[in-house]
Short mmCIF file of C-alpha atoms in Angstrom, two decimals:
data_model
loop_
_atom_site.label_atom_id
_atom_site.label_comp_id
_atom_site.label_asym_id
_atom_site.label_seq_id
_atom_site.Cartn_x
_atom_site.Cartn_y
_atom_site.Cartn_z
CA MET X 189 40.32 -3.19 234.65
CA ALA X 190 41.17 -5.99 232.30
CA GLY X 191 37.56 -6.25 231.31
CA LEU X 192 37.49 -2.58 230.20
CA VAL X 193 40.08 -3.22 227.52
CA PRO X 194 38.49 -4.70 224.34
CA PRO X 195 40.02 -8.01 223.34
CA GLY X 196 42.61 -7.80 220.54
CA THR X 197 43.23 -4.08 220.97
CA SER X 198 46.99 -4.37 221.28
CA SER X 199 47.33 -6.72 218.30
CA ASP X 200 45.12 -4.55 216.03
CA ALA X 201 47.05 -1.42 216.91
CA SER X 202 50.32 -3.02 215.99
CA LYS X 203 49.14 -4.18 212.52
CA PRO X 204 48.92 -0.74 210.87
CA ALA X 205 52.34 0.20 212.16
CA HIS X 206 53.78 -3.02 210.82
CA SER X 207 52.15 -2.58 207.39
CA LYS X 208 53.38 1.00 207.10
CA ALA X 209 56.90 -0.15 207.84
CA ASP X 210 56.61 -2.73 205.05
CA GLU X 211 55.43 -0.07 202.59
CA LYS X 212 58.50 2.11 203.09
CA THR X 213 60.71 2.34 200.01
CA ASP X 214 64.12 0.72 200.30
CA TYR X 215 66.18 3.21 198.27
CA MET X 216 69.24 0.98 198.51
CA ASN X 217 67.46 -1.92 196.81
CA LEU X 218 65.52 -0.43 193.89
CA PRO X 219 64.88 -2.47 190.73
CA CYS X 220 66.65 -1.73 187.47
CA PRO X 221 64.30 0.05 185.01
CA ILE X 222 63.77 -0.94 181.41
CA PRO X 223 65.77 0.90 178.70
CA TYR X 224 64.62 4.41 177.87
CA GLU X 225 63.91 3.48 174.25
CA GLU X 226 61.52 0.72 175.40
CA LEU X 227 59.33 2.84 177.67
CA HIS X 228 56.15 2.06 175.68
CA ARG X 229 56.94 -1.56 174.80
CA GLU X 230 53.80 -3.08 176.42
CA ALA X 231 51.56 -0.62 174.59
CA LEU X 232 53.42 -1.11 171.31
CA MET X 233 52.91 -4.87 171.48
CA SER X 234 49.13 -4.35 171.40
CA LEU X 235 48.80 -1.16 169.38
CA LYS X 236 51.61 -1.53 166.80
CA PRO X 237 51.59 -5.07 165.37
CA GLU X 238 53.73 -5.63 162.28
CA THR X 239 50.89 -5.54 159.75
CA PHE X 240 51.55 -6.18 156.08
CA GLU X 241 49.68 -6.50 152.79
CA GLY X 242 49.98 -9.42 150.41
CA LEU X 243 51.79 -12.74 150.86
CA ARG X 244 54.72 -13.43 153.17
CA PHE X 245 56.67 -16.64 153.68
CA ASP X 246 59.52 -17.02 156.18
CA PHE X 247 61.68 -20.10 156.57
CA THR X 248 64.49 -20.51 159.14
CA LYS X 249 66.88 -23.45 159.17
CA GLY X 250 69.18 -24.02 162.11
CA LEU X 251 72.58 -25.43 161.18
CA ASN X 252 73.71 -25.78 164.79
CA GLN X 253 72.86 -24.35 168.19
CA LYS X 254 74.29 -20.92 167.34
CA PHE X 255 74.10 -20.50 163.57
CA SER X 256 71.01 -20.44 161.34
CA LEU X 257 69.96 -19.33 157.86
CA SER X 258 66.69 -17.68 156.90
CA HIS X 259 64.77 -17.20 153.66
CA SER X 260 61.89 -14.74 153.21
CA VAL X 261 59.61 -14.13 150.24
CA PHE X 262 57.20 -11.21 150.06
CA MET X 263 54.67 -10.42 147.33
CA GLY X 264 52.40 -7.43 147.71
CA PRO X 265 51.77 -3.81 146.76
CA THR X 266 54.00 -0.91 147.76
CA GLU X 267 52.61 2.54 148.42
CA ILE X 268 53.96 5.47 146.40
CA PRO X 269 53.90 9.01 147.82
CA SER X 270 51.25 11.10 146.10
CA GLN X 271 49.89 14.63 146.44
CA SER X 272 46.32 13.38 146.07
CA ALA X 273 44.29 11.92 148.92
CA GLU X 274 44.02 8.59 147.12
CA THR X 275 46.65 5.97 147.91
CA ILE X 276 48.68 4.77 144.91
CA LYS X 277 50.05 1.22 145.01
CA ILE X 278 52.24 -0.77 142.65
CA PRO X 279 52.76 -4.56 142.80
CA THR X 280 56.18 -5.63 144.05
CA ALA X 281 57.97 -8.80 145.11
CA HIS X 282 61.33 -9.46 146.69
CA TYR X 283 63.39 -12.22 148.26
CA GLU X 284 65.51 -11.84 151.39
CA PHE X 285 68.37 -14.04 152.53
CA GLY X 286 69.59 -13.90 156.10
CA ALA X 287 72.27 -15.34 158.34
CA ASN X 288 72.04 -15.37 162.14
CA PHE X 289 74.64 -16.07 164.80
CA ILE X 290 73.28 -16.08 168.35
CA ASP X 291 75.52 -16.64 171.34
CA PRO X 292 74.83 -15.82 175.02
CA ASN X 293 77.14 -12.77 174.72
CA LEU X 294 77.13 -12.05 170.98
CA MET X 295 74.38 -11.69 168.37
CA LEU X 296 75.04 -11.10 164.65
CA ILE X 297 72.18 -10.76 162.14
CA GLY X 298 72.55 -10.01 158.43
CA ARG X 299 69.97 -9.59 155.66
CA VAL X 300 70.42 -9.19 151.87
CA LEU X 301 67.48 -8.23 149.64
CA THR X 302 67.08 -8.60 145.90
CA ASP X 303 66.76 -4.81 145.50
CA GLY X 304 70.36 -4.41 146.65
CA ARG X 305 69.81 -3.44 150.28
CA LEU X 306 72.00 -4.90 153.01
CA ASN X 307 70.99 -4.79 156.67
CA ALA X 308 73.24 -5.78 159.57
CA ARG X 309 72.78 -5.83 163.36
CA LEU X 310 75.24 -6.44 166.16
CA LYS X 311 74.68 -6.90 169.90
CA TRP X 312 77.75 -7.63 172.03
CA ASP X 313 77.62 -7.97 175.81
CA LEU X 314 81.11 -7.00 176.89
CA SER X 315 80.15 -7.57 180.55
CA ASP X 316 77.05 -7.99 182.67
CA ASN X 317 76.63 -4.21 182.68
CA PHE X 318 78.05 -2.92 179.38
CA THR X 319 76.59 -3.68 175.92
CA VAL X 320 77.51 -2.44 172.45
CA LYS X 321 74.88 -2.38 169.68
CA ALA X 322 75.29 -1.50 166.01
CA ASN X 323 72.81 -1.18 163.15
CA ALA X 324 73.68 -0.51 159.52
CA GLN X 325 71.87 -0.35 156.20
CA LEU X 326 73.57 -0.09 152.82
CA SER X 327 71.54 0.81 149.74
CA ASN X 328 72.11 1.71 146.11
CA GLU X 329 69.78 4.70 146.49
CA PRO X 330 71.45 7.98 147.43
CA HIS X 331 71.14 9.17 151.04
CA MET X 332 69.48 5.88 152.08
CA SER X 333 72.52 4.26 153.71
CA HIS X 334 72.99 4.83 157.41
CA GLY X 335 74.68 3.43 160.51
CA MET X 336 74.18 3.72 164.25
CA PHE X 337 76.17 2.71 167.33
CA ASN X 338 74.68 2.37 170.82
CA PHE X 339 76.63 2.02 174.06
CA ASP X 340 74.41 0.82 176.91
CA TYR X 341 75.32 0.69 180.59
CA LYS X 342 73.09 -1.11 183.08
CA GLY X 343 73.47 -0.13 186.71
CA LYS X 344 71.84 -1.52 189.81
CA ASP X 345 68.88 0.87 189.64
CA PHE X 346 69.50 2.90 186.47
CA ARG X 347 70.31 2.62 182.77
CA SER X 348 72.20 4.97 180.48
CA GLN X 349 72.82 4.99 176.75
CA PHE X 350 74.99 6.94 174.32
CA GLN X 351 74.25 6.96 170.58
CA MET X 352 76.22 8.09 167.56
CA GLY X 353 75.42 7.75 163.88
CA ASN X 354 76.15 9.10 160.46
CA GLY X 355 75.06 12.62 159.66
CA ALA X 356 76.71 13.85 162.88
CA LEU X 357 73.92 12.36 164.98
CA PHE X 358 74.58 12.13 168.72
CA GLY X 359 72.22 11.22 171.53
CA ALA X 360 72.18 10.24 175.18
CA SER X 361 69.51 8.97 177.56
CA TYR X 362 69.28 8.14 181.27
CA ILE X 363 66.53 6.52 183.32
CA GLN X 364 66.51 6.05 187.11
CA SER X 365 64.24 4.09 189.45
CA ILE X 366 62.78 6.44 192.07
CA THR X 367 60.65 3.89 193.92
CA GLN X 368 59.81 0.23 193.47
CA HIS X 369 57.25 1.18 190.80
CA LEU X 370 58.21 4.65 189.51
CA SER X 371 61.11 5.52 187.21
CA LEU X 372 62.05 8.88 185.67
CA GLY X 373 64.34 9.61 182.73
CA GLY X 374 65.45 12.05 180.09
CA GLU X 375 67.18 12.22 176.72
CA VAL X 376 69.06 14.70 174.54
CA PHE X 377 70.11 14.55 170.89
CA TRP X 378 71.95 16.60 168.30
CA ALA X 379 71.57 16.14 164.54
CA GLY X 380 74.50 18.03 163.09
CA GLN X 381 73.54 17.49 159.46
CA HIS X 382 70.17 19.19 159.96
CA ARG X 383 71.34 21.53 162.73
CA LYS X 384 68.62 20.36 165.10
CA SER X 385 68.72 19.48 168.77
CA GLY X 386 66.18 18.22 171.24
CA ILE X 387 65.54 17.27 174.84
CA GLY X 388 62.87 15.04 176.31
CA TYR X 389 61.59 13.74 179.63
CA ALA X 390 59.69 10.60 180.55
CA ALA X 391 58.02 8.89 183.50
CA ARG X 392 56.90 5.28 183.89
CA TYR X 393 54.80 3.72 186.63
CA GLU X 394 54.48 -0.06 186.70
CA THR X 395 52.75 -2.63 188.91
CA ASP X 396 51.79 -6.26 188.44
CA LYS X 397 48.47 -5.24 186.86
CA MET X 398 49.16 -2.03 184.94
CA VAL X 399 51.78 0.09 183.20
CA THR X 400 51.41 3.79 182.48
CA THR X 401 53.97 5.95 180.66
CA GLY X 402 54.26 9.63 179.81
CA GLN X 403 56.81 11.24 177.51
CA VAL X 404 57.30 14.83 176.34
CA ALA X 405 59.93 16.49 174.13
CA ASN X 406 60.65 20.01 172.94
CA THR X 407 60.17 18.79 169.36
CA GLY X 408 56.43 19.04 170.05
CA ILE X 409 55.63 15.42 170.83
CA VAL X 410 53.58 14.36 173.84
CA ALA X 411 53.04 10.59 174.18
CA LEU X 412 50.90 8.91 176.82
CA SER X 413 50.13 5.20 177.13
CA TYR X 414 48.33 2.92 179.55
CA VAL X 415 48.19 -0.89 179.65
CA GLN X 416 45.88 -2.86 181.94
CA LYS X 417 46.69 -6.54 182.48
CA VAL X 418 43.25 -8.09 182.85
CA SER X 419 44.75 -11.56 183.28
CA ASP X 420 47.84 -13.52 182.31
CA LYS X 421 46.44 -13.87 178.78
CA VAL X 422 44.50 -10.64 178.21
CA SER X 423 45.78 -7.06 178.12
CA LEU X 424 44.02 -3.83 177.17
CA ALA X 425 45.98 -0.79 175.98
CA THR X 426 45.40 2.81 175.01
CA ASP X 427 47.65 5.66 173.93
CA LEU X 428 47.52 9.33 173.01
CA MET X 429 49.91 11.12 170.64
CA TYR X 430 49.80 14.91 170.51
CA ASN X 431 51.98 17.35 168.59
CA TYR X 432 51.51 20.78 170.11
CA MET X 433 53.27 22.45 167.16
CA SER X 434 51.11 21.03 164.37
CA ARG X 435 48.09 20.50 166.68
CA ASP X 436 47.71 16.92 165.45
CA VAL X 437 46.31 14.44 167.94
CA THR X 438 45.68 10.69 167.65
CA ALA X 439 44.21 8.35 170.24
CA SER X 440 43.85 4.58 169.99
CA VAL X 441 42.65 1.61 172.03
CA GLY X 442 43.70 -1.98 171.53
CA TYR X 443 43.84 -5.47 172.95
CA ASP X 444 46.23 -8.41 173.20
CA TYR X 445 44.65 -11.85 173.68
CA ILE X 446 46.86 -14.93 174.04
CA LEU X 447 45.06 -18.26 173.52
CA ARG X 448 46.39 -21.77 173.75
CA GLN X 449 47.26 -22.01 170.04
CA CYS X 450 47.15 -18.40 168.83
CA ARG X 451 47.64 -14.76 169.69
CA LEU X 452 45.20 -12.06 168.59
CA ARG X 453 46.01 -8.34 168.64
CA GLY X 454 44.05 -5.39 167.36
CA LYS X 455 43.33 -1.68 167.71
CA ILE X 456 41.15 1.18 166.50
CA ASP X 457 42.23 4.83 166.47
CA SER X 458 40.59 8.22 166.27
CA ASN X 459 41.35 8.47 162.52
CA GLY X 460 39.02 5.57 161.81
CA CYS X 461 41.81 3.06 161.18
CA THR X 462 41.14 -0.48 162.41
CA THR X 463 43.87 -3.12 162.66
CA SER X 464 43.81 -6.82 163.48
CA TYR X 465 46.71 -9.28 163.60
CA LEU X 466 46.43 -13.03 164.22
CA GLU X 467 49.27 -15.50 164.82
CA GLU X 468 48.21 -19.13 165.02
CA ARG X 469 50.49 -22.06 165.76
CA LEU X 470 49.50 -24.92 163.48
CA ASN X 471 52.28 -27.23 164.65
CA MET X 472 55.67 -27.10 166.33
CA GLY X 473 57.70 -24.59 164.28
CA LEU X 474 54.79 -23.80 161.93
CA ASN X 475 52.81 -20.56 162.34
CA PHE X 476 50.04 -19.06 160.23
CA ILE X 477 49.60 -15.25 160.14
CA LEU X 478 46.61 -13.12 159.16
CA SER X 479 46.88 -9.33 158.94
CA ALA X 480 44.18 -6.75 158.22
CA GLU X 481 44.07 -2.95 158.30
CA ILE X 482 41.14 -0.78 157.23
CA ASP X 483 41.42 2.99 156.94
CA HIS X 484 37.91 4.30 156.30
CA ARG X 485 38.98 7.92 155.92
CA LYS X 486 41.56 7.22 153.18
CA LYS X 487 39.56 4.27 151.80
CA ASP X 488 42.69 2.16 152.08
CA TYR X 489 42.27 -1.55 152.78
CA LYS X 490 45.17 -3.90 153.48
CA PHE X 491 44.93 -7.66 153.88
CA GLY X 492 47.77 -10.12 154.15
CA PHE X 493 48.49 -13.70 155.09
CA GLY X 494 51.74 -15.48 155.77
CA LEU X 495 53.42 -18.67 156.88
CA THR X 496 56.42 -18.98 159.18
CA VAL X 497 58.45 -22.21 159.29
CA GLY X 498 61.22 -22.82 161.78
#
């Protein structure tokens, strides 16, 4: 009878049962999801680089381990709103002075521009789970000054946030891990000054090789994104933005390529706009930046180069 039983039958039968047991979700040990406001961060890194036009120079000097000063010079055109299809630009230049204080539990960042604007940011970790954030901008122009406070709570497998700002603006968001890879969340807001409210929902699925995100809100916005990690240095991304009230839709594809001495990012969208952004490390603390954006439909061409020291 022993010869009628194929060799290895008992061991093969036990393997599927063992693998299925390993695949079961441990709901008491789920990972903590990323903040709700950063749902599309991988896609934004590839598809939304900080492009600019003209010349930019940034210099940062560290006074000690926690305190540093920064100087920034920008020279380039500024777009002026126009009723015509043609883009109107005027040459501008400004200088920005900044002070930074970075501590493991406290971060203070301030910026003063020559046009009179003052920007300030605060991030204070009151505990391992509770964080307070504040952003403020003061300007000489009417209705251009604003402030915002964020209160973030990080749980074991969830995150929540409450926002309040000037203009009677209130908002709240919550995101919860459902499995080891899937997280679901939602948000609500109320803008008392404009008498508008909104509610939105989002889902994010993440593995070691890909990240896909979907977001929808009653304001009419539907946002979808997908990022494929080809390797440790190469990522491909795509997104789709649809407004079902205005019927506007935009799709884009992009890439993020990290080399030994540089990082290259770029995208092209359905409106015919092509963007490329290159960051090259010339030496320790010295980076060279090239930025290009071509909009064939509007016949708008933007090229910029910069240098970052420190």
